[in-house]
XYZ file of C-alpha atoms in Angstrom:
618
model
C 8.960 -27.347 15.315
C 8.761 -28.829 11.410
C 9.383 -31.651 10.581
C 9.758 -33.306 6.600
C 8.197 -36.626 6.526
C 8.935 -39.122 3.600
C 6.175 -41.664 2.686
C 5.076 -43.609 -0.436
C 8.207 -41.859 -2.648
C 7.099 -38.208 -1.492
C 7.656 -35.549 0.627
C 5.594 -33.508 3.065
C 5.676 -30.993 5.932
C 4.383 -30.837 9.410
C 4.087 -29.410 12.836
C 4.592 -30.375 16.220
C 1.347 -29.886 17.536
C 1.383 -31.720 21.350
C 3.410 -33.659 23.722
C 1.922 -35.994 26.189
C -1.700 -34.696 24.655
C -0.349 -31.098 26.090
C -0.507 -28.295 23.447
C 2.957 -26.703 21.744
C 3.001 -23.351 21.808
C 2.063 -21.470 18.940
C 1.096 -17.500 18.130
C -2.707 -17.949 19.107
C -1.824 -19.417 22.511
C -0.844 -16.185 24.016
C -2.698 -13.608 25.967
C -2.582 -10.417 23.350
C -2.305 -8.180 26.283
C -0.350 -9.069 28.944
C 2.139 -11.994 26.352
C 1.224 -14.772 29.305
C 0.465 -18.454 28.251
C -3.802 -19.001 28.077
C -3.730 -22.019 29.682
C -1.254 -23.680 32.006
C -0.965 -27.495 30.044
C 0.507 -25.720 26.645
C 4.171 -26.642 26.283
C 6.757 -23.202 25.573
C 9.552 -24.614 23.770
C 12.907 -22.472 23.255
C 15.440 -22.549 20.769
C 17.601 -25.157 23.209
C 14.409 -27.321 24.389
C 13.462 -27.166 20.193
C 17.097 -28.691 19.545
C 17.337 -31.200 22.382
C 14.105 -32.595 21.183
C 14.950 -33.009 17.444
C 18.233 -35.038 18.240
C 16.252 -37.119 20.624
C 12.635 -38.101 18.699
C 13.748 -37.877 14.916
C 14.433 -41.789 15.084
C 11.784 -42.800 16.418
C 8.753 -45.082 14.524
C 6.559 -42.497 12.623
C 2.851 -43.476 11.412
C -0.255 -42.299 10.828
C -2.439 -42.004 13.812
C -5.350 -39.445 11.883
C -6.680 -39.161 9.021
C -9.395 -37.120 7.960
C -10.186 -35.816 4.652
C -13.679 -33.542 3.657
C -15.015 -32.613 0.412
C -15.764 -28.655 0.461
C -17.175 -26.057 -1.900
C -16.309 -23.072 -2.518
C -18.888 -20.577 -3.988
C -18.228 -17.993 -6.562
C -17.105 -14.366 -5.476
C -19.542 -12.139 -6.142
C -19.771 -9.191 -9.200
C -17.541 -6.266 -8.851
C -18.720 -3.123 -6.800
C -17.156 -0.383 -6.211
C -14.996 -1.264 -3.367
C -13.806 -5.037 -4.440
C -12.932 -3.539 -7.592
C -10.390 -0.920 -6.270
C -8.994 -3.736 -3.924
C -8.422 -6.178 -6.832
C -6.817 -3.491 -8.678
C -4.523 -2.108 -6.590
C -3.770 -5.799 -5.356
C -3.174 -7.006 -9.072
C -2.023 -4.197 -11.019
C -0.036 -2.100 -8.456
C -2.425 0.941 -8.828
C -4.048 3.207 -6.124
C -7.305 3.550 -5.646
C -7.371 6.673 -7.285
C -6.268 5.875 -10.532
C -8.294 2.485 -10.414
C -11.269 4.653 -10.479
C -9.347 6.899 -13.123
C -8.740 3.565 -15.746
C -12.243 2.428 -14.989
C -13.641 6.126 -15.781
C -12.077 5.655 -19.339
C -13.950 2.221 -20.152
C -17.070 3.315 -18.835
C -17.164 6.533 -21.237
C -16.077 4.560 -24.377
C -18.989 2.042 -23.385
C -16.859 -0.700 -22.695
C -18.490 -1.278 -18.715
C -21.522 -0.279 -16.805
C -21.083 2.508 -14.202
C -18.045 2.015 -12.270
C -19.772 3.766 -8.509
C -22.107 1.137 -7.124
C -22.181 -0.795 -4.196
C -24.799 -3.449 -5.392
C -23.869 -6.992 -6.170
C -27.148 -7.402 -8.613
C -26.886 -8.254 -11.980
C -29.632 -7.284 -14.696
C -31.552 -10.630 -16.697
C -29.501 -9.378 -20.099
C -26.243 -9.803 -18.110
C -27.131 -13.031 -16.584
C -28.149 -14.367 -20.209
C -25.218 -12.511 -21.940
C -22.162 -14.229 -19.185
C -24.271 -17.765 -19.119
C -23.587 -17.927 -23.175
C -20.047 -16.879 -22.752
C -19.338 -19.104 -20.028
C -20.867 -22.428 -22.720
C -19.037 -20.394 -25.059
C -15.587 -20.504 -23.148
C -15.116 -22.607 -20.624
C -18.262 -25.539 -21.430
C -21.218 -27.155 -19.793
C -19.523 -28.344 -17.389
C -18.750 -25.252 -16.145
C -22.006 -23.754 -16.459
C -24.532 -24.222 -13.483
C -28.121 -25.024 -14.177
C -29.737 -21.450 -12.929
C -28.183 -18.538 -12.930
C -26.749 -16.918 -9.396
C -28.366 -14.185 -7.913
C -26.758 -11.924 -5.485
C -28.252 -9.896 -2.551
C -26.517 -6.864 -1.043
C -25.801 -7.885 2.198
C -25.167 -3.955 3.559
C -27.612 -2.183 4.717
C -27.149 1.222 3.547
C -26.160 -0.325 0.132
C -27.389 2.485 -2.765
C -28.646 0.134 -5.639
C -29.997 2.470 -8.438
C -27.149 0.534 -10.341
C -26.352 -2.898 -11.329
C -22.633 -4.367 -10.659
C -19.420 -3.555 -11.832
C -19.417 -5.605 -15.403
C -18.654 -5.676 -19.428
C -21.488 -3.453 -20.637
C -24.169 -4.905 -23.438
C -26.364 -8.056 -24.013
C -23.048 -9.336 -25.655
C -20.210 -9.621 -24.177
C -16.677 -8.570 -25.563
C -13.782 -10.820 -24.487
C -10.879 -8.599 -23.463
C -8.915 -9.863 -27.225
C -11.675 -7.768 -29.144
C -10.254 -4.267 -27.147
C -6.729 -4.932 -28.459
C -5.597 -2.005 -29.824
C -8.941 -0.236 -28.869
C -7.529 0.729 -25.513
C -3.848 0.924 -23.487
C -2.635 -1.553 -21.892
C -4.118 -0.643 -18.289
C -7.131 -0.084 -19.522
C -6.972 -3.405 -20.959
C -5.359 -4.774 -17.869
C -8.331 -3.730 -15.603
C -11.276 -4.727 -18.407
C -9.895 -8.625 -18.774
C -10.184 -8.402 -14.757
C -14.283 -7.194 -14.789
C -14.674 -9.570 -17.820
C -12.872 -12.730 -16.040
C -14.471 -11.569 -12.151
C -18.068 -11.236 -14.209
C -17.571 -14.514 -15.765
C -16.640 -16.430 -12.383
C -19.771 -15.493 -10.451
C -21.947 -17.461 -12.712
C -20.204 -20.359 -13.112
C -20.001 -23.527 -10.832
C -18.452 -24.055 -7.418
C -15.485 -25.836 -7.129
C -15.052 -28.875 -5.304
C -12.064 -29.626 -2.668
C -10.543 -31.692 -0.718
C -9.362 -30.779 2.809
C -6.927 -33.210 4.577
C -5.529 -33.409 8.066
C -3.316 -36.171 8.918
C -1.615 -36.425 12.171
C 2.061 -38.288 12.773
C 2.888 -39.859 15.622
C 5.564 -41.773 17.847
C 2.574 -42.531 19.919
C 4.122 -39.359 22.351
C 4.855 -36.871 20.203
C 2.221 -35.591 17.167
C 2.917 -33.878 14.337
C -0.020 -32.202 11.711
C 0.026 -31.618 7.993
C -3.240 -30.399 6.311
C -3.265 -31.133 2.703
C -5.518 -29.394 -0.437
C -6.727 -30.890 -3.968
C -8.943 -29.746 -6.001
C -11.163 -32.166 -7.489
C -12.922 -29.370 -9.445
C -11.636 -25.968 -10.707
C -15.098 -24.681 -11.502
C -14.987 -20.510 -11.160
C -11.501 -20.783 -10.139
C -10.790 -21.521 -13.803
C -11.434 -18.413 -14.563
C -10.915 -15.854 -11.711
C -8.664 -16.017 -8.178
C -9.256 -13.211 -6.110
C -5.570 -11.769 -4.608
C -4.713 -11.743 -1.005
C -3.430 -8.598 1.129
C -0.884 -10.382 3.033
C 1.674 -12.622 2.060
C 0.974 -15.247 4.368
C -2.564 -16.027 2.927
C -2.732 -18.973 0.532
C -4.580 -18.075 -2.659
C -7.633 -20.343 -3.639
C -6.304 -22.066 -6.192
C -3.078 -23.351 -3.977
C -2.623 -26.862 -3.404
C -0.909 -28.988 -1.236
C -0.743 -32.273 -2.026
C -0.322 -34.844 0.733
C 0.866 -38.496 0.031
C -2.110 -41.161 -0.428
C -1.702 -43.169 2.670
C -4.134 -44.609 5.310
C -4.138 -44.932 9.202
C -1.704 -46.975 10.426
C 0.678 -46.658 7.694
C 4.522 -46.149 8.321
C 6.818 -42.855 7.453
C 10.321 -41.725 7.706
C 11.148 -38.585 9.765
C 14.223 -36.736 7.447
C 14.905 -33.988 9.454
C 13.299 -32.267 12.414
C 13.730 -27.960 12.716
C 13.466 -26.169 15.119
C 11.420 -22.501 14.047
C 11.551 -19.599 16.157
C 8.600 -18.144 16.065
C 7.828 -14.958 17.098
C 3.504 -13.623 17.530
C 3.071 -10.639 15.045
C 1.433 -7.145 15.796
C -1.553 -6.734 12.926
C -0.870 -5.972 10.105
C -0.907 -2.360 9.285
C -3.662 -1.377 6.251
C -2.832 -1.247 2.523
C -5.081 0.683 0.104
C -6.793 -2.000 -0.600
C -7.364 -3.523 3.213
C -9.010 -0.229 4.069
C -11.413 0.328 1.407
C -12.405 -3.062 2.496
C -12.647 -1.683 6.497
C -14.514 1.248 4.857
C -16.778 -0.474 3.411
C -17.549 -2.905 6.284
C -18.090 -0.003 8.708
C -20.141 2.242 6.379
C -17.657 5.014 6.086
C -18.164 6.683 2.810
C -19.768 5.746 -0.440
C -18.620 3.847 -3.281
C -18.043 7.398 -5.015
C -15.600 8.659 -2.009
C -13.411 5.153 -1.320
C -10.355 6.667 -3.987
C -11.034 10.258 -2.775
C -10.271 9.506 0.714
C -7.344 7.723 -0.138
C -5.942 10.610 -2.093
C -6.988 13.121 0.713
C -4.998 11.239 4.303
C -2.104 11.038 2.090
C -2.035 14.257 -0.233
C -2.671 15.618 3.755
C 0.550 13.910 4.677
C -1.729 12.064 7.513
C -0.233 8.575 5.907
C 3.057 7.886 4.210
C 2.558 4.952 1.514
C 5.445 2.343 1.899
C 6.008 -0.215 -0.688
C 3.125 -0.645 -2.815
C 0.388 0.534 -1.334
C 0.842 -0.183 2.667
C 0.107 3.222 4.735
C 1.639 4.068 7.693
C 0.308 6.851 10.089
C 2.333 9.856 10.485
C 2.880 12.346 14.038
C 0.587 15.190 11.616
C -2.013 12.433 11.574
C -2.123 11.031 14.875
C -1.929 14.756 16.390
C -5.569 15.353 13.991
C -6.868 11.880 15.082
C -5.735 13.593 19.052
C -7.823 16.970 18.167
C -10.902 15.383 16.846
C -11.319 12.877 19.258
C -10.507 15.232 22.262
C -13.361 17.942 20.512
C -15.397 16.780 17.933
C -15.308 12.792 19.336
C -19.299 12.107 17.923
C -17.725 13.155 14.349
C -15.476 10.676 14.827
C -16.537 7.586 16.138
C -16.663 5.088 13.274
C -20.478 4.671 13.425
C -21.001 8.029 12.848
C -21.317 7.723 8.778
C -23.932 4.495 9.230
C -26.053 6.467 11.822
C -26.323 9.657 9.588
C -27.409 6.970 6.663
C -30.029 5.671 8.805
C -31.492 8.822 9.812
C -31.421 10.096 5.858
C -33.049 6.919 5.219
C -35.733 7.957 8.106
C -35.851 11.205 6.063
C -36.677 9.519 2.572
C -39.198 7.327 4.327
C -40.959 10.128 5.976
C -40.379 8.947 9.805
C -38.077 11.929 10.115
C -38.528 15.370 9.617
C -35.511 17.098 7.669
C -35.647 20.380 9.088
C -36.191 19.049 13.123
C -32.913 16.634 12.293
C -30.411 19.181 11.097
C -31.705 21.529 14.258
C -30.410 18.438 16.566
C -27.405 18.173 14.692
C -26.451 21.834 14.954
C -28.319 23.520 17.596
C -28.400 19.974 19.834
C -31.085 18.088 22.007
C -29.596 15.571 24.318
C -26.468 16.494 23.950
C -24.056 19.393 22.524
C -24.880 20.354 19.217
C -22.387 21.445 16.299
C -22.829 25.011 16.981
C -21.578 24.316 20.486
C -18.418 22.233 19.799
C -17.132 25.542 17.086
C -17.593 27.807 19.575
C -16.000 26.148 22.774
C -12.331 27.030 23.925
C -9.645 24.906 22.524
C -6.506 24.330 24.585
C -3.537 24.830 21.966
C -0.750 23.521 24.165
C -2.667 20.263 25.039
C -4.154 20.628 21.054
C -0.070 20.493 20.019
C 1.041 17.704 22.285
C 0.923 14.072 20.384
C 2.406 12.049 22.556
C 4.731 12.182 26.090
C 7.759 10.324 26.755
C 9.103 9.837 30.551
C 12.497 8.266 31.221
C 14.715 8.851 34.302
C 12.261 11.875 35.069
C 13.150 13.889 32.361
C 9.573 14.621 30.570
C 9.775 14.767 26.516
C 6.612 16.070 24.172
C 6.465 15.373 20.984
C 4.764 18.606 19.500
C 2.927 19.851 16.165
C 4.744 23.578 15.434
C 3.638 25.658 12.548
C 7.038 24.150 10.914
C 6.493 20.827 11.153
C 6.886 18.318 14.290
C 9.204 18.575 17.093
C 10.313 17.338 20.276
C 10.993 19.295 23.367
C 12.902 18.810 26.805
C 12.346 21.388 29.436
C 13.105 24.290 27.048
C 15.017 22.657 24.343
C 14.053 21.443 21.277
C 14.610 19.625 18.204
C 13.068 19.069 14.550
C 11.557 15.633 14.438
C 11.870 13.788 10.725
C 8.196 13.870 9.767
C 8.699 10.787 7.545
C 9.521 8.623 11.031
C 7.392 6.039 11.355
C 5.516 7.366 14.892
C 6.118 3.611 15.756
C 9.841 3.737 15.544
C 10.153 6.394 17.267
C 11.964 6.318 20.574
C 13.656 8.653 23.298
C 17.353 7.391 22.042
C 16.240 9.764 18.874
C 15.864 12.428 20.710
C 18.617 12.265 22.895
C 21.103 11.988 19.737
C 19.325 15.025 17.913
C 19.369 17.050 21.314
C 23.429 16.214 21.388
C 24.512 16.840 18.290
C 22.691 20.477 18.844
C 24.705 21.122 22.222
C 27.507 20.253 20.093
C 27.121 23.517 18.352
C 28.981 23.797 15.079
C 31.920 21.859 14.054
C 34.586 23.458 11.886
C 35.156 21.348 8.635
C 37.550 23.612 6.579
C 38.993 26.887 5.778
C 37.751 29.060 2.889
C 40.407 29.042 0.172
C 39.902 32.741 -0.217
C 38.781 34.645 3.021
C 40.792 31.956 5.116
C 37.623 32.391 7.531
C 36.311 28.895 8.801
C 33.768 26.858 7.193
C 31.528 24.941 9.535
C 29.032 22.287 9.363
C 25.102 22.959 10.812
C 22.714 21.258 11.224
C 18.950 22.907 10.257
C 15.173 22.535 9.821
C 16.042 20.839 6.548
C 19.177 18.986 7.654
C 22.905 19.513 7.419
C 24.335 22.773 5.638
C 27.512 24.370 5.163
C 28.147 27.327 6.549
C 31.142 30.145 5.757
C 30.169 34.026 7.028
C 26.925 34.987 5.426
C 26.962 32.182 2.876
C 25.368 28.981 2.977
C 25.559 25.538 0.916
C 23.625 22.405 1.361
C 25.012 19.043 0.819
C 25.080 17.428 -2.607
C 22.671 14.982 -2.908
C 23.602 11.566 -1.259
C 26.279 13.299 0.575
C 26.098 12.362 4.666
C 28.554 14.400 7.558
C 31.321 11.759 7.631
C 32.067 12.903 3.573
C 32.856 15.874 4.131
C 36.108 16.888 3.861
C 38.288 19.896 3.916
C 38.156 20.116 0.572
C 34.869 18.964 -0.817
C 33.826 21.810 1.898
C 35.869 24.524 0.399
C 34.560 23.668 -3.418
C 30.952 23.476 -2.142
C 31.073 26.662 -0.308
C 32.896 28.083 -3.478
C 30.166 27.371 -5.497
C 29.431 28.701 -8.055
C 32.123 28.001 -10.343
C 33.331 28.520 -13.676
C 34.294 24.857 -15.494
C 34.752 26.320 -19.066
C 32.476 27.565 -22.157
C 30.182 27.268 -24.420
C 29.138 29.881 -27.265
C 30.817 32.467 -26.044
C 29.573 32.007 -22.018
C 30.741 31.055 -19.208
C 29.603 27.398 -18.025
C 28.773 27.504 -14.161
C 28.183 24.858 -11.310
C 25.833 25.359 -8.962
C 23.924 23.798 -5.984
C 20.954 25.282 -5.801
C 17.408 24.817 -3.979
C 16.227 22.039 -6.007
C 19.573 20.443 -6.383
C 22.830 20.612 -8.279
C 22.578 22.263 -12.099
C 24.591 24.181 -14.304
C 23.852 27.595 -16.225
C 25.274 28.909 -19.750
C 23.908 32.493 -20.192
C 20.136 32.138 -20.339
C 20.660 28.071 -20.643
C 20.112 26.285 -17.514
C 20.563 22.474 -16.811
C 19.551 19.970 -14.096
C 22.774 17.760 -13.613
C 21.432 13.614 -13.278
C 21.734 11.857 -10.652
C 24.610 9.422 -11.792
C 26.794 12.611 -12.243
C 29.067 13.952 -9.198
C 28.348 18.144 -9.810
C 32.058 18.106 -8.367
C 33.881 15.948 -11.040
C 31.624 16.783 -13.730
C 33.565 17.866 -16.793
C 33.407 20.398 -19.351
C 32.726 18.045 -22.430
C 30.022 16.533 -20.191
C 28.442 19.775 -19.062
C 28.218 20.781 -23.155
C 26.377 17.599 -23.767
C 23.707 18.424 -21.198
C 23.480 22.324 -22.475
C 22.822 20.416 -25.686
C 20.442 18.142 -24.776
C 16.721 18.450 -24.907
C 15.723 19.518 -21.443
C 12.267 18.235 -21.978
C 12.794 14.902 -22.991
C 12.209 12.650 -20.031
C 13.507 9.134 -21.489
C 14.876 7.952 -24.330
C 14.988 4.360 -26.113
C 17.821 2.765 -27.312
C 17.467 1.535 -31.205
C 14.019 4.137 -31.584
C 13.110 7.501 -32.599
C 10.527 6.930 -29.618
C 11.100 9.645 -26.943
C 9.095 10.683 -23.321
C 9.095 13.979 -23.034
C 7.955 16.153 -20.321
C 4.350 18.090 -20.529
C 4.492 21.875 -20.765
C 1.684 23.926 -18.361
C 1.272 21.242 -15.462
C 0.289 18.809 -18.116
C 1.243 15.011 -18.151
C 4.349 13.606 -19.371
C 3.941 12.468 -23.273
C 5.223 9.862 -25.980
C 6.819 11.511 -29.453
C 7.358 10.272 -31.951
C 8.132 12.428 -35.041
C 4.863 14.515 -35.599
C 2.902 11.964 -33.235
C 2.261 13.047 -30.162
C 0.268 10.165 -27.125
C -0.101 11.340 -23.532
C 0.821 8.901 -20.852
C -1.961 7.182 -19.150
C -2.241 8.529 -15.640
C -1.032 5.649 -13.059
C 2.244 4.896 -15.784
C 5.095 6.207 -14.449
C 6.929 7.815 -17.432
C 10.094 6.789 -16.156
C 8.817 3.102 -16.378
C 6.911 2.944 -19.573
C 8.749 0.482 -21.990
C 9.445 0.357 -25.216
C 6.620 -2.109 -26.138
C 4.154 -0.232 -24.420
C 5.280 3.180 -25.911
C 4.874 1.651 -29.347
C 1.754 0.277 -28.493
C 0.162 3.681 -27.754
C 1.985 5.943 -30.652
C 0.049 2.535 -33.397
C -3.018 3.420 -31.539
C -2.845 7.101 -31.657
C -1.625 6.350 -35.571
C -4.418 3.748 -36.403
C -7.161 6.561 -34.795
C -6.503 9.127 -37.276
């Protein structure tokens, strides 16, 4: 329950936190297991009990029974490595990992950072001397601490032949100097280095934590409160959070200045249904960060890996940059574990640094360590686990479902994912969320096939039925020998006897242009019309059914490689011939894209920006 207390002209929040000196409920005082209360005093209150005892308390006399308030610092983040820099960037500027690493590539080569692969935190004496003037430079003495910081690596397999993540030189540029120098991403991810570089040598800031408690002398209710007395680093840098509910550092919440004893108004008492959340599930940046913690990969690898689980289709990115695991992934997580479970376990990576480290140090023999690996000592070797037998039914199995007897596996096929029942079977979606899956899906999908096909029209010409299937790769039309999938956007319930009969018509003749016939299709990668040797993809705002001939002529005359165009400008994306990115034009000018910019995205401002680049460069 919240409640919104008024004293001394303002407003704050709080929560019911006990009854009686019993405990309220909240999401920590469950059992994660088995749901069950911890402890028998904590109070459960419903949506009813919530209610009941808002009408019955809000009038009561409310003061201030606690007060507590502690001055804290809070210490610099450290330099940019490898793996902190890929989290900030896809946290702040919406990239992957990959094409953090891509941007950062760029700056490194035109000198603008040190080496962009390091997992050390250290910072040379020229870039300790080089940030400490910018810092008097830019922010003031006040800001500036009287020695400079030094940072230890912390991880024990850390590889520190390089320095941190930083602006390169004795000097260092502020991010307005690369205007025009660089795009804006490049830019974008430089001011962050520059402003993250900056931060870890300046002072701590200074807070204030406050927890005040409000009471009817029966009934408490908390509100922690946040100033900050001094900004210090946080003046310049704030590092992002992964999850919504985390307040960033510089947040404050400002209570009212009272003392203990003192008198306040409850408003208004709400109930909140609350319910306890699963963990969250891993964003780019949230598992470079478990990577890194568990000693899985090297700074060098982080984006690579990312690229690989989804490029594999073992993750589906949602949103920004949350992944979810898909049935391919959780059958290869099934296979390895079942066969190859030493490969897998997640201190595999930091045990095979150690022993390279024992290598390098001469306490282990090379050639006596790879025989282990592969021939084995103690236990089966490499060579062993490649040759054993591998059960392919129990290999293909991901998971079992049992309901009212009936047995259902959920399968990896050399087409894709399926589930069976006794010997039926149906094509599972393979962007499903394993998660959301359930045996209602399968049920539905196993009734609709017993169905069998359902007439939907009459073909206008051979008067032989037209029926509607559903395949591998969804629902089809189907008339004799000929099929027709659906237009895109199209679901069952619109078809009707007569969109049927025109799609299963296809192709057809809508008028002409120079002396050919112009013809609709619906073809394998969607619908598109042809003029002799002239072919054209029909957009997405136009119904392939309705579309005109005046408007197929305009698309036979338009540019087929021109991606987007700008209203008021000469400015136009086009698309890159040869597997090459998409590119801005401009008369004679020509600017590729930088990779991570969608080209469907890129604005005006930003194309301009890159064609007076390209312009002022030559």
């Amino acid at each position: 329950m919240q409640g919104e207390f008024t004293a001394s002209d303002t407003n704050f929040t709080a929560n019911l936190i006990t009854i009686n000196n019993n405990p309220v409920a909240t999401g920590s005082s469950f059992n994660k297991e088995t749901g069950k209360l911890l402890k028998d005093n904590i109070i459960l209150l419903d949506k009813n009990k919530s209610e009941d005892l808002s009408n019955l308390i809000k009038g009561n006399d409310w003061s201030v029974a606690f007060l507590e308030t502690k001055p804290v610092m809070q210490h610099p983040y450290p330099p940019f490595i490898t793996s902190t820099l890929q989290q900030e960037g896809i946290r702040k500027l919406n990239l992957n990992a990959t094409q953090v690493m891509s941007v950062a590539q760029k700056l490194y080569e035109n000198g603008f950072i040190t080496y962009m692969r390091t997992d050390s935190i250290n910072l040379s004496s020229e870039a300790l001397n080089a940030c400490r003037t910018e810092i008097k430079k830019r922010y003031g003495d006040e800001y500036l601490p009287d020695s400079p910081r030094i940072y230890k690596t912390k991880a024990k397999n850390a590889q520190e032949a390089h320095e941190a993540i930083r602006p390169s030189g004795s000097t260092f540029k502020h991010p307005d100097e690369l205007t025009g120098q660089v795009n804006d991403l490049e830019l974008k991810l430089y001011k962050l280095i520059w402003k993250r570089t900056m931060a870890c040598q300046m002072k701590s800031a200074k807070l204030e934590n406050t927890t005040m408690h409000i009471s009817d002398n029966e009934h408490v209710f908390e509100s922690k409160g946040k100033v900050i007395t001094f900004d210090g680093f946080l003046k310049a840098y704030v590092e992002s959070k992964d999850y919504k509910e985390n307040d960033a550092d510089d947040k404050e919440n400002v209570l009212p200045n009272l003392n203990k004893g003192d008198s306040t108004t409850c408003n208004t008492l709400l109930p909140k249904q609350h319910f306890t959340k699963p963990i969250h599930r891993y964003t780019e940046a949230s598992l470079v960060k478990e990577l890194e913690k568990l000693g899985i990969g090297r700074p060098s690898t982080y984006a690579s890996i990312m690229k690989k689980i989804i490029d594999k289709g073992y993750v589906n990115r949602e949103g920004k940059s949350t992944l979810i695991p898909t049935f391919t992934g959780y059958a290869i997580v099934n296979f390895l574990e079942k066969y190859f479970d030493d490969l897998v376990n997640l201190k595999y990576t930091a045990q095979m640094e150690d022993n390279l480290d024992s290598i390098a140090d001469g306490v282990l023999h090379k050639t006596e360590y790879l025989k282990q690996v592969y021939f084995g000592k103690d236990e089966q070797g490499l060579k062993d686990k490649l040759d054993q037998e591998f059960d392919k039914n129990i290999s293909r199995t991901i998971l079992s479902i049992t309901e009212n007897d009936k047995i259902i596996d959920v399968k990896i096929g050399r087409y894709g994912i399926y589930a069976q029942l006794g010997d039926k079977r149906v094509t599972i979606d393979e962007s499903l969320p394993p998660s959301e899956f359930d045996i209602d899906i399968v049920n539905k999908q196993l009734a609709d096939k017993l169905k069998g096909d359902k007439e939907v029209g009459i073909h206008p010409e051979t008067k032989e039925p037209i029926y509607l299937k559903n395949g591998k790769f969804g629902i089809y039309l189907n008339c004799e020998k000929k099929n027709k999938g659906l237009l895109p956007g199209m679901t069952e319930e619109d078809i009707t006897p007569e969109i049927a009969s025109r799609l299963i018509t296809l192709p057809q003749s809508i008028g002409d242009f120079e002396g050919d016939n112009i013809m609709v299709d619906n073809g394998k990668f969607g619908p598109y019309i042809r003029c002799g040797k002239l072919t054209r993809s029909v957009p997405k705002d136009k119904n392939l059914l309705e579309l005109s001939e005046e408007e197929a002529i305009t698309l036979l005359k338009s540019d087929p490689s021109v991606v987007k165009k700008f209203k008021g400008s000469d400015i136009v994306v086009k698309k890159g011939r040869f597997n090459r990115g998409d590119y801005i034009q401009l008369g004679k000018v020509n600017v590729s894209i930088p990779k991570g910019v969608s080209s469907e995205d890129i604005s005006l401002e930003e194309a301009e920006e890159l064609i007076n680049q390209k312009s002022q460069k030559k």
